[in-house]
mmCIF file of N, CA and C in Angstrom:
data_model
loop_
_atom_site.group_PDB
_atom_site.id
_atom_site.type_symbol
_atom_site.label_atom_id
_atom_site.label_comp_id
_atom_site.label_asym_id
_atom_site.label_seq_id
_atom_site.Cartn_x
_atom_site.Cartn_y
_atom_site.Cartn_z
ATOM 1 N N GLN A 1 137.354 -242.880 -209.222
ATOM 2 C CA GLN A 1 136.972 -243.449 -207.540
ATOM 3 C C GLN A 1 136.388 -242.314 -207.305
ATOM 4 N N VAL A 2 134.917 -242.476 -207.021
ATOM 5 C CA VAL A 2 134.353 -241.414 -206.201
ATOM 6 C C VAL A 2 134.483 -241.755 -204.652
ATOM 7 N N GLN A 3 134.542 -240.864 -204.040
ATOM 8 C CA GLN A 3 134.342 -241.331 -202.144
ATOM 9 C C GLN A 3 133.800 -239.629 -201.583
ATOM 10 N N LEU A 4 133.242 -240.447 -200.910
ATOM 11 C CA LEU A 4 132.319 -240.341 -199.767
ATOM 12 C C LEU A 4 133.136 -239.597 -198.486
ATOM 13 N N VAL A 5 133.413 -238.758 -197.965
ATOM 14 C CA VAL A 5 133.925 -238.169 -196.493
ATOM 15 C C VAL A 5 132.428 -237.615 -195.651
ATOM 16 N N GLU A 6 132.176 -238.176 -194.937
ATOM 17 C CA GLU A 6 131.688 -238.212 -193.446
ATOM 18 C C GLU A 6 132.551 -237.328 -192.106
ATOM 19 N N SER A 7 132.087 -236.452 -191.858
ATOM 20 C CA SER A 7 132.194 -235.491 -190.580
ATOM 21 C C SER A 7 130.783 -235.522 -189.499
ATOM 22 N N GLY A 8 131.196 -234.603 -188.231
ATOM 23 C CA GLY A 8 130.177 -234.302 -187.779
ATOM 24 C C GLY A 8 129.658 -235.123 -186.587
ATOM 25 N N GLY A 9 130.222 -236.166 -186.500
ATOM 26 C CA GLY A 9 130.179 -237.472 -185.343
ATOM 27 C C GLY A 9 130.452 -236.748 -184.178
ATOM 28 N N GLY A 10 130.492 -236.782 -182.744
ATOM 29 C CA GLY A 10 131.360 -236.749 -181.744
ATOM 30 C C GLY A 10 129.885 -237.413 -180.609
ATOM 31 N N LEU A 11 129.931 -236.586 -179.538
ATOM 32 C CA LEU A 11 130.034 -236.954 -177.683
ATOM 33 C C LEU A 11 128.848 -235.850 -177.810
ATOM 34 N N VAL A 12 127.926 -236.449 -177.079
ATOM 35 C CA VAL A 12 126.232 -235.292 -177.152
ATOM 36 C C VAL A 12 125.579 -236.190 -175.842
ATOM 37 N N GLN A 13 125.140 -235.034 -174.981
ATOM 38 C CA GLN A 13 124.140 -235.503 -174.083
ATOM 39 C C GLN A 13 122.867 -236.070 -174.530
ATOM 40 N N ALA A 14 122.298 -237.297 -174.163
ATOM 41 C CA ALA A 14 120.991 -237.606 -174.239
ATOM 42 C C ALA A 14 120.177 -235.772 -174.699
ATOM 43 N N GLY A 15 119.007 -235.763 -175.320
ATOM 44 C CA GLY A 15 118.506 -234.967 -175.458
ATOM 45 C C GLY A 15 119.014 -233.615 -176.757
ATOM 46 N N GLY A 16 120.703 -233.726 -177.109
ATOM 47 C CA GLY A 16 121.124 -233.015 -177.577
ATOM 48 C C GLY A 16 120.656 -232.861 -179.077
ATOM 49 N N SER A 17 121.457 -232.762 -180.162
ATOM 50 C CA SER A 17 121.311 -232.530 -181.857
ATOM 51 C C SER A 17 123.353 -232.619 -181.843
ATOM 52 N N LEU A 18 123.295 -233.401 -183.136
ATOM 53 C CA LEU A 18 123.836 -233.211 -184.120
ATOM 54 C C LEU A 18 123.954 -233.393 -185.665
ATOM 55 N N ARG A 19 125.072 -232.385 -185.994
ATOM 56 C CA ARG A 19 124.893 -232.389 -187.962
ATOM 57 C C ARG A 19 125.960 -233.168 -188.640
ATOM 58 N N LEU A 20 125.435 -234.114 -188.793
ATOM 59 C CA LEU A 20 126.829 -235.346 -189.781
ATOM 60 C C LEU A 20 126.606 -234.673 -191.549
ATOM 61 N N SER A 21 127.560 -234.407 -191.754
ATOM 62 C CA SER A 21 127.784 -234.346 -193.316
ATOM 63 C C SER A 21 128.636 -235.427 -193.931
ATOM 64 N N CYS A 22 128.057 -235.266 -195.881
ATOM 65 C CA CYS A 22 128.425 -236.731 -196.067
ATOM 66 C C CYS A 22 129.039 -235.701 -197.481
ATOM 67 N N ALA A 23 130.030 -235.438 -197.872
ATOM 68 C CA ALA A 23 130.792 -234.845 -198.722
ATOM 69 C C ALA A 23 131.310 -235.689 -200.026
ATOM 70 N N ALA A 24 130.565 -235.824 -201.215
ATOM 71 C CA ALA A 24 130.725 -237.158 -202.335
ATOM 72 C C ALA A 24 132.084 -235.603 -203.067
ATOM 73 N N SER A 25 132.937 -236.508 -203.868
ATOM 74 C CA SER A 25 134.162 -236.149 -204.595
ATOM 75 C C SER A 25 133.596 -235.360 -205.586
ATOM 76 N N THR A 26 132.445 -235.615 -206.450
ATOM 77 C CA THR A 26 132.113 -235.042 -207.772
ATOM 78 C C THR A 26 130.739 -234.771 -207.634
ATOM 79 N N SER A 27 131.090 -233.397 -207.996
ATOM 80 C CA SER A 27 129.151 -233.194 -208.179
ATOM 81 C C SER A 27 128.376 -234.329 -208.732
ATOM 82 N N THR A 28 128.176 -234.464 -210.112
ATOM 83 C CA THR A 28 126.970 -235.212 -210.336
ATOM 84 C C THR A 28 126.822 -235.942 -210.164
ATOM 85 N N PHE A 29 127.832 -236.579 -209.245
ATOM 86 C CA PHE A 29 127.273 -237.981 -208.183
ATOM 87 C C PHE A 29 126.509 -237.345 -207.205
ATOM 88 N N THR A 30 126.630 -236.292 -206.545
ATOM 89 C CA THR A 30 125.374 -236.262 -206.087
ATOM 90 C C THR A 30 123.860 -235.894 -206.437
ATOM 91 N N PHE A 31 124.068 -235.481 -207.496
ATOM 92 C CA PHE A 31 122.900 -234.494 -208.306
ATOM 93 C C PHE A 31 121.812 -235.949 -209.026
ATOM 94 N N MET A 32 122.870 -237.104 -209.242
ATOM 95 C CA MET A 32 122.311 -237.857 -209.691
ATOM 96 C C MET A 32 121.764 -239.460 -208.987
ATOM 97 N N TYR A 33 122.058 -239.495 -207.829
ATOM 98 C CA TYR A 33 122.507 -240.704 -207.272
ATOM 99 C C TYR A 33 121.403 -240.461 -205.726
ATOM 100 N N ALA A 34 120.809 -241.504 -205.442
ATOM 101 C CA ALA A 34 120.354 -241.361 -204.176
ATOM 102 C C ALA A 34 121.072 -241.707 -202.767
ATOM 103 N N MET A 35 121.170 -240.943 -202.070
ATOM 104 C CA MET A 35 122.573 -241.116 -201.411
ATOM 105 C C MET A 35 121.528 -241.698 -199.421
ATOM 106 N N GLY A 36 122.058 -242.277 -199.140
ATOM 107 C CA GLY A 36 121.157 -242.629 -197.442
ATOM 108 C C GLY A 36 122.313 -242.454 -196.398
ATOM 109 N N TRP A 37 121.943 -242.688 -195.016
ATOM 110 C CA TRP A 37 122.840 -242.801 -194.121
ATOM 111 C C TRP A 37 122.250 -244.042 -193.160
ATOM 112 N N PHE A 38 123.007 -244.969 -193.103
ATOM 113 C CA PHE A 38 122.985 -246.266 -191.931
ATOM 114 C C PHE A 38 124.217 -245.543 -191.052
ATOM 115 N N ARG A 39 123.339 -246.831 -190.292
ATOM 116 C CA ARG A 39 124.460 -247.140 -188.812
ATOM 117 C C ARG A 39 124.398 -248.427 -187.923
ATOM 118 N N GLN A 40 125.475 -248.533 -187.448
ATOM 119 C CA GLN A 40 125.682 -249.817 -186.901
ATOM 120 C C GLN A 40 126.056 -249.475 -185.633
ATOM 121 N N ALA A 41 125.911 -250.238 -184.695
ATOM 122 C CA ALA A 41 125.800 -250.010 -183.366
ATOM 123 C C ALA A 41 126.675 -251.869 -183.060
ATOM 124 N N PRO A 42 127.391 -251.607 -181.778
ATOM 125 C CA PRO A 42 128.088 -252.804 -181.503
ATOM 126 C C PRO A 42 127.409 -254.371 -181.342
ATOM 127 N N GLY A 43 127.344 -255.337 -182.225
ATOM 128 C CA GLY A 43 126.417 -256.471 -181.832
ATOM 129 C C GLY A 43 125.616 -256.495 -182.545
ATOM 130 N N LYS A 44 125.067 -255.022 -183.759
ATOM 131 C CA LYS A 44 123.342 -255.279 -184.360
ATOM 132 C C LYS A 44 123.449 -254.853 -185.631
ATOM 133 N N GLN A 45 122.861 -255.266 -186.006
ATOM 134 C CA GLN A 45 122.387 -254.906 -187.819
ATOM 135 C C GLN A 45 123.053 -254.053 -188.027
ATOM 136 N N ARG A 46 123.011 -253.588 -189.917
ATOM 137 C CA ARG A 46 123.210 -252.560 -190.141
ATOM 138 C C ARG A 46 121.977 -251.825 -190.079
ATOM 139 N N GLU A 47 121.501 -250.754 -189.836
ATOM 140 C CA GLU A 47 119.961 -250.335 -189.605
ATOM 141 C C GLU A 47 120.276 -248.934 -191.075
ATOM 142 N N LEU A 48 119.611 -249.064 -192.161
ATOM 143 C CA LEU A 48 119.054 -247.116 -192.786
ATOM 144 C C LEU A 48 118.553 -246.839 -191.798
ATOM 145 N N VAL A 49 118.695 -245.480 -191.562
ATOM 146 C CA VAL A 49 118.655 -244.592 -191.513
ATOM 147 C C VAL A 49 117.885 -243.441 -191.787
ATOM 148 N N ALA A 50 118.157 -242.873 -193.006
ATOM 149 C CA ALA A 50 117.451 -242.094 -193.320
ATOM 150 C C ALA A 50 118.154 -242.452 -194.912
ATOM 151 N N ALA A 51 117.197 -241.776 -196.068
ATOM 152 C CA ALA A 51 117.725 -241.763 -197.897
ATOM 153 C C ALA A 51 117.152 -240.782 -198.329
ATOM 154 N N ILE A 52 117.679 -240.115 -199.397
ATOM 155 C CA ILE A 52 117.293 -238.994 -199.896
ATOM 156 C C ILE A 52 117.541 -239.500 -201.369
ATOM 157 N N SER A 53 116.289 -238.967 -201.932
ATOM 158 C CA SER A 53 116.758 -239.626 -204.046
ATOM 159 C C SER A 53 117.060 -238.274 -204.247
ATOM 160 N N SER A 54 117.585 -238.741 -206.007
ATOM 161 C CA SER A 54 117.892 -237.196 -206.386
ATOM 162 C C SER A 54 117.075 -236.536 -207.246
ATOM 163 N N GLY A 55 115.547 -237.204 -206.770
ATOM 164 C CA GLY A 55 114.044 -236.039 -206.883
ATOM 165 C C GLY A 55 114.039 -235.644 -205.238
ATOM 166 N N ARG A 56 114.580 -235.707 -204.216
ATOM 167 C CA ARG A 56 114.719 -235.283 -202.955
ATOM 168 C C ARG A 56 113.100 -235.934 -202.246
ATOM 169 N N THR A 57 112.952 -237.583 -202.327
ATOM 170 C CA THR A 57 111.982 -237.674 -201.716
ATOM 171 C C THR A 57 112.343 -238.515 -201.213
ATOM 172 N N THR A 58 111.966 -238.725 -199.330
ATOM 173 C CA THR A 58 112.984 -238.930 -198.553
ATOM 174 C C THR A 58 112.334 -239.712 -197.613
ATOM 175 N N TYR A 59 113.193 -241.441 -197.100
ATOM 176 C CA TYR A 59 112.601 -241.795 -196.459
ATOM 177 C C TYR A 59 113.600 -242.158 -195.308
ATOM 178 N N TYR A 60 112.401 -242.769 -194.368
ATOM 179 C CA TYR A 60 112.958 -242.099 -192.870
ATOM 180 C C TYR A 60 112.339 -243.669 -191.456
ATOM 181 N N ALA A 61 113.675 -243.605 -190.746
ATOM 182 C CA ALA A 61 113.497 -245.317 -189.887
ATOM 183 C C ALA A 61 112.423 -245.010 -189.107
ATOM 184 N N ASP A 62 111.252 -245.866 -188.829
ATOM 185 C CA ASP A 62 110.431 -245.665 -187.413
ATOM 186 C C ASP A 62 111.054 -245.310 -186.028
ATOM 187 N N SER A 63 112.287 -245.931 -185.986
ATOM 188 C CA SER A 63 112.812 -245.177 -184.544
ATOM 189 C C SER A 63 113.449 -244.015 -184.659
ATOM 190 N N VAL A 64 113.747 -242.877 -186.134
ATOM 191 C CA VAL A 64 113.933 -241.772 -186.061
ATOM 192 C C VAL A 64 113.063 -240.158 -186.787
ATOM 193 N N LYS A 65 111.893 -240.779 -187.296
ATOM 194 C CA LYS A 65 111.098 -239.977 -187.907
ATOM 195 C C LYS A 65 110.774 -239.167 -186.600
ATOM 196 N N GLY A 66 110.016 -238.003 -187.176
ATOM 197 C CA GLY A 66 110.329 -236.906 -186.168
ATOM 198 C C GLY A 66 111.431 -236.393 -185.835
ATOM 199 N N ARG A 67 112.559 -236.827 -185.860
ATOM 200 C CA ARG A 67 113.831 -236.419 -184.634
ATOM 201 C C ARG A 67 114.939 -235.959 -186.098
ATOM 202 N N PHE A 68 115.117 -236.708 -186.592
ATOM 203 C CA PHE A 68 116.431 -236.763 -188.025
ATOM 204 C C PHE A 68 115.634 -236.126 -189.754
ATOM 205 N N THR A 69 116.141 -235.366 -189.270
ATOM 206 C CA THR A 69 116.335 -234.917 -190.837
ATOM 207 C C THR A 69 117.130 -235.110 -192.078
ATOM 208 N N ILE A 70 117.037 -235.850 -192.885
ATOM 209 C CA ILE A 70 117.871 -235.400 -194.211
ATOM 210 C C ILE A 70 117.915 -234.369 -195.282
ATOM 211 N N SER A 71 118.779 -234.163 -195.387
ATOM 212 C CA SER A 71 118.756 -233.112 -196.847
ATOM 213 C C SER A 71 119.934 -233.358 -197.414
ATOM 214 N N ARG A 72 119.891 -232.321 -198.500
ATOM 215 C CA ARG A 72 121.289 -232.316 -199.493
ATOM 216 C C ARG A 72 121.265 -231.313 -200.657
ATOM 217 N N ASP A 73 122.397 -230.647 -200.397
ATOM 218 C CA ASP A 73 122.954 -229.653 -201.198
ATOM 219 C C ASP A 73 123.622 -229.749 -202.502
ATOM 220 N N ASN A 74 123.232 -229.883 -203.319
ATOM 221 C CA ASN A 74 123.482 -230.594 -204.856
ATOM 222 C C ASN A 74 124.779 -229.463 -204.945
ATOM 223 N N ALA A 75 124.894 -228.028 -204.905
ATOM 224 C CA ALA A 75 126.150 -226.925 -205.313
ATOM 225 C C ALA A 75 127.065 -227.443 -204.310
ATOM 226 N N LYS A 76 127.009 -228.159 -203.155
ATOM 227 C CA LYS A 76 128.449 -228.374 -202.188
ATOM 228 C C LYS A 76 128.444 -229.840 -202.211
ATOM 229 N N ASN A 77 127.677 -230.420 -203.242
ATOM 230 C CA ASN A 77 128.313 -232.000 -203.665
ATOM 231 C C ASN A 77 127.860 -233.202 -201.890
ATOM 232 N N THR A 78 126.778 -232.076 -200.990
ATOM 233 C CA THR A 78 127.134 -232.713 -199.435
ATOM 234 C C THR A 78 125.567 -233.000 -199.078
ATOM 235 N N VAL A 79 125.858 -234.242 -198.090
ATOM 236 C CA VAL A 79 124.021 -234.886 -197.852
ATOM 237 C C VAL A 79 124.210 -234.268 -196.226
ATOM 238 N N TYR A 80 123.542 -234.255 -195.560
ATOM 239 C CA TYR A 80 123.037 -233.364 -194.254
ATOM 240 C C TYR A 80 122.399 -234.842 -193.674
ATOM 241 N N LEU A 81 122.217 -235.010 -192.122
ATOM 242 C CA LEU A 81 121.467 -235.866 -191.138
ATOM 243 C C LEU A 81 121.951 -234.495 -190.301
ATOM 244 N N GLN A 82 120.665 -234.141 -189.725
ATOM 245 C CA GLN A 82 120.224 -233.255 -188.739
ATOM 246 C C GLN A 82 119.257 -234.523 -188.030
ATOM 247 N N MET A 83 120.107 -234.570 -186.828
ATOM 248 C CA MET A 83 119.744 -235.612 -185.456
ATOM 249 C C MET A 83 119.250 -233.957 -184.277
ATOM 250 N N ASN A 84 118.366 -234.722 -183.678
ATOM 251 C CA ASN A 84 117.679 -233.907 -182.600
ATOM 252 C C ASN A 84 117.033 -234.865 -181.782
ATOM 253 N N SER A 85 117.068 -234.397 -180.849
ATOM 254 C CA SER A 85 116.149 -235.694 -179.959
ATOM 255 C C SER A 85 117.419 -235.953 -179.374
ATOM 256 N N LEU A 86 118.467 -236.545 -179.511
ATOM 257 C CA LEU A 86 119.061 -238.150 -179.210
ATOM 258 C C LEU A 86 118.894 -238.563 -178.186
ATOM 259 N N LYS A 87 119.164 -239.460 -178.293
ATOM 260 C CA LYS A 87 118.880 -240.845 -177.303
ATOM 261 C C LYS A 87 120.185 -241.845 -177.188
ATOM 262 N N PRO A 88 120.286 -242.625 -176.180
ATOM 263 C CA PRO A 88 121.542 -243.215 -176.080
ATOM 264 C C PRO A 88 121.474 -244.271 -177.290
ATOM 265 N N GLU A 89 120.519 -244.741 -177.571
ATOM 266 C CA GLU A 89 120.194 -245.911 -178.432
ATOM 267 C C GLU A 89 120.686 -245.618 -179.741
ATOM 268 N N ASP A 90 120.605 -244.047 -179.904
ATOM 269 C CA ASP A 90 121.105 -243.391 -181.381
ATOM 270 C C ASP A 90 122.826 -243.972 -181.113
ATOM 271 N N THR A 91 123.636 -243.897 -180.054
ATOM 272 C CA THR A 91 124.188 -244.102 -179.952
ATOM 273 C C THR A 91 125.672 -245.689 -181.751
ATOM 274 N N ALA A 92 126.018 -245.026 -182.259
ATOM 275 C CA ALA A 92 126.401 -246.056 -183.148
ATOM 276 C C ALA A 92 127.288 -245.459 -184.427
ATOM 277 N N VAL A 93 128.011 -246.644 -185.397
ATOM 278 C CA VAL A 93 128.610 -246.121 -186.029
ATOM 279 C C VAL A 93 128.008 -245.108 -187.704
ATOM 280 N N TYR A 94 127.919 -244.059 -187.965
ATOM 281 C CA TYR A 94 127.211 -244.025 -189.355
ATOM 282 C C TYR A 94 128.057 -243.506 -190.277
ATOM 283 N N ASN A 95 127.583 -244.169 -191.562
ATOM 284 C CA ASN A 95 128.237 -244.232 -192.588
ATOM 285 C C ASN A 95 127.182 -243.862 -193.700
ATOM 286 N N CYS A 96 127.550 -242.746 -194.445
ATOM 287 C CA CYS A 96 126.848 -242.404 -196.064
ATOM 288 C C CYS A 96 127.083 -243.449 -196.862
ATOM 289 N N ALA A 97 126.260 -243.707 -197.324
ATOM 290 C CA ALA A 97 126.240 -244.461 -198.605
ATOM 291 C C ALA A 97 125.533 -243.571 -199.760
ATOM 292 N N ALA A 98 125.681 -244.209 -201.168
ATOM 293 C CA ALA A 98 125.354 -243.931 -202.430
ATOM 294 C C ALA A 98 124.855 -244.638 -203.532
ATOM 295 N N GLY A 99 123.798 -244.951 -204.509
ATOM 296 C CA GLY A 99 123.321 -246.165 -205.241
ATOM 297 C C GLY A 99 122.224 -244.880 -206.259
ATOM 298 N N SER A 100 122.142 -246.138 -206.735
ATOM 299 C CA SER A 100 121.406 -245.467 -207.813
ATOM 300 C C SER A 100 119.611 -245.195 -207.414
ATOM 301 N N THR A 101 118.795 -245.813 -206.158
ATOM 302 C CA THR A 101 117.957 -245.590 -205.960
ATOM 303 C C THR A 101 117.803 -245.750 -204.829
ATOM 304 N N ILE A 102 116.351 -245.560 -203.814
ATOM 305 C CA ILE A 102 116.579 -245.866 -202.192
ATOM 306 C C ILE A 102 116.055 -246.984 -201.975
ATOM 307 N N ALA A 103 115.143 -247.650 -202.470
ATOM 308 C CA ALA A 103 114.751 -248.638 -202.486
ATOM 309 C C ALA A 103 116.506 -250.285 -202.810
ATOM 310 N N THR A 104 116.868 -249.504 -203.416
ATOM 311 C CA THR A 104 118.642 -250.269 -203.539
ATOM 312 C C THR A 104 119.664 -250.174 -203.497
ATOM 313 N N ILE A 105 119.638 -249.108 -201.838
ATOM 314 C CA ILE A 105 120.885 -248.210 -201.670
ATOM 315 C C ILE A 105 121.123 -248.775 -200.040
ATOM 316 N N ASP A 106 120.808 -250.345 -199.767
ATOM 317 C CA ASP A 106 121.497 -251.251 -199.206
ATOM 318 C C ASP A 106 122.224 -252.026 -199.829
ATOM 319 N N SER A 107 122.906 -251.755 -201.096
ATOM 320 C CA SER A 107 123.832 -252.505 -202.312
ATOM 321 C C SER A 107 124.886 -251.203 -203.324
ATOM 322 N N ALA A 108 124.400 -250.434 -201.939
ATOM 323 C CA ALA A 108 125.635 -248.820 -202.877
ATOM 324 C C ALA A 108 126.746 -249.415 -203.083
ATOM 325 N N PRO A 109 127.267 -249.656 -204.427
ATOM 326 C CA PRO A 109 128.006 -249.097 -204.360
ATOM 327 C C PRO A 109 129.311 -248.220 -204.059
ATOM 328 N N TYR A 110 129.186 -247.416 -203.544
ATOM 329 C CA TYR A 110 130.184 -246.241 -202.832
ATOM 330 C C TYR A 110 129.756 -246.354 -201.083
ATOM 331 N N TRP A 111 130.606 -246.335 -200.766
ATOM 332 C CA TRP A 111 130.763 -246.699 -199.355
ATOM 333 C C TRP A 111 131.368 -245.110 -198.242
ATOM 334 N N GLY A 112 130.953 -244.329 -197.741
ATOM 335 C CA GLY A 112 132.066 -243.570 -196.574
ATOM 336 C C GLY A 112 132.632 -244.583 -195.822
ATOM 337 N N GLN A 113 133.585 -243.618 -194.574
ATOM 338 C CA GLN A 113 135.069 -244.913 -193.661
ATOM 339 C C GLN A 113 133.788 -244.826 -192.598
ATOM 340 N N GLY A 114 132.845 -243.383 -192.388
ATOM 341 C CA GLY A 114 132.470 -243.816 -190.736
ATOM 342 C C GLY A 114 132.817 -242.757 -190.020
ATOM 343 N N THR A 115 131.527 -242.485 -189.254
ATOM 344 C CA THR A 115 131.672 -241.499 -188.716
ATOM 345 C C THR A 115 130.716 -241.915 -186.709
ATOM 346 N N GLN A 116 131.546 -241.540 -185.462
ATOM 347 C CA GLN A 116 130.966 -242.011 -184.401
ATOM 348 C C GLN A 116 130.162 -241.431 -184.276
ATOM 349 N N VAL A 117 129.192 -241.937 -184.019
ATOM 350 C CA VAL A 117 128.150 -241.017 -182.268
ATOM 351 C C VAL A 117 127.791 -241.496 -181.355
ATOM 352 N N THR A 118 128.330 -241.013 -180.494
ATOM 353 C CA THR A 118 127.835 -241.452 -178.803
ATOM 354 C C THR A 118 127.055 -240.543 -177.876
ATOM 355 N N VAL A 119 126.402 -240.961 -177.480
ATOM 356 C CA VAL A 119 124.622 -240.534 -177.024
ATOM 357 C C VAL A 119 124.953 -240.758 -175.544
ATOM 358 N N SER A 120 124.831 -240.016 -174.525
ATOM 359 C CA SER A 120 125.542 -240.303 -173.546
ATOM 360 C C SER A 120 124.298 -240.147 -172.411
ATOM 361 N N SER A 121 123.835 -240.908 -170.995
ATOM 362 C CA SER A 121 122.083 -240.732 -171.091
ATOM 363 C C SER A 121 122.213 -240.197 -169.594
#
């Protein structure tokens, strides 16, 4: 069973930065799969924030373009989400997921437990 473990969430002031990490339990997993970061705020639908394919093609939601950067380090079985210029509206629980492609990442079979990001104004 593949496990994904997120870390790096916390409380930050608006304009600040955080880096989220998602560590996978198997090296083959991170090498072959697309990885995505989702977020869900209370009362809102889950949103795909950023994703990266096995070939390092990236996708970003319009709301985070120019502020967030997704990257992967296959040697460490880890995917990162660098979040800069954070806004209060970025407050949410962030989950990482792994699936076959970016296009199908919303129905990914593997999910982490989530990490809370809170941005104060």
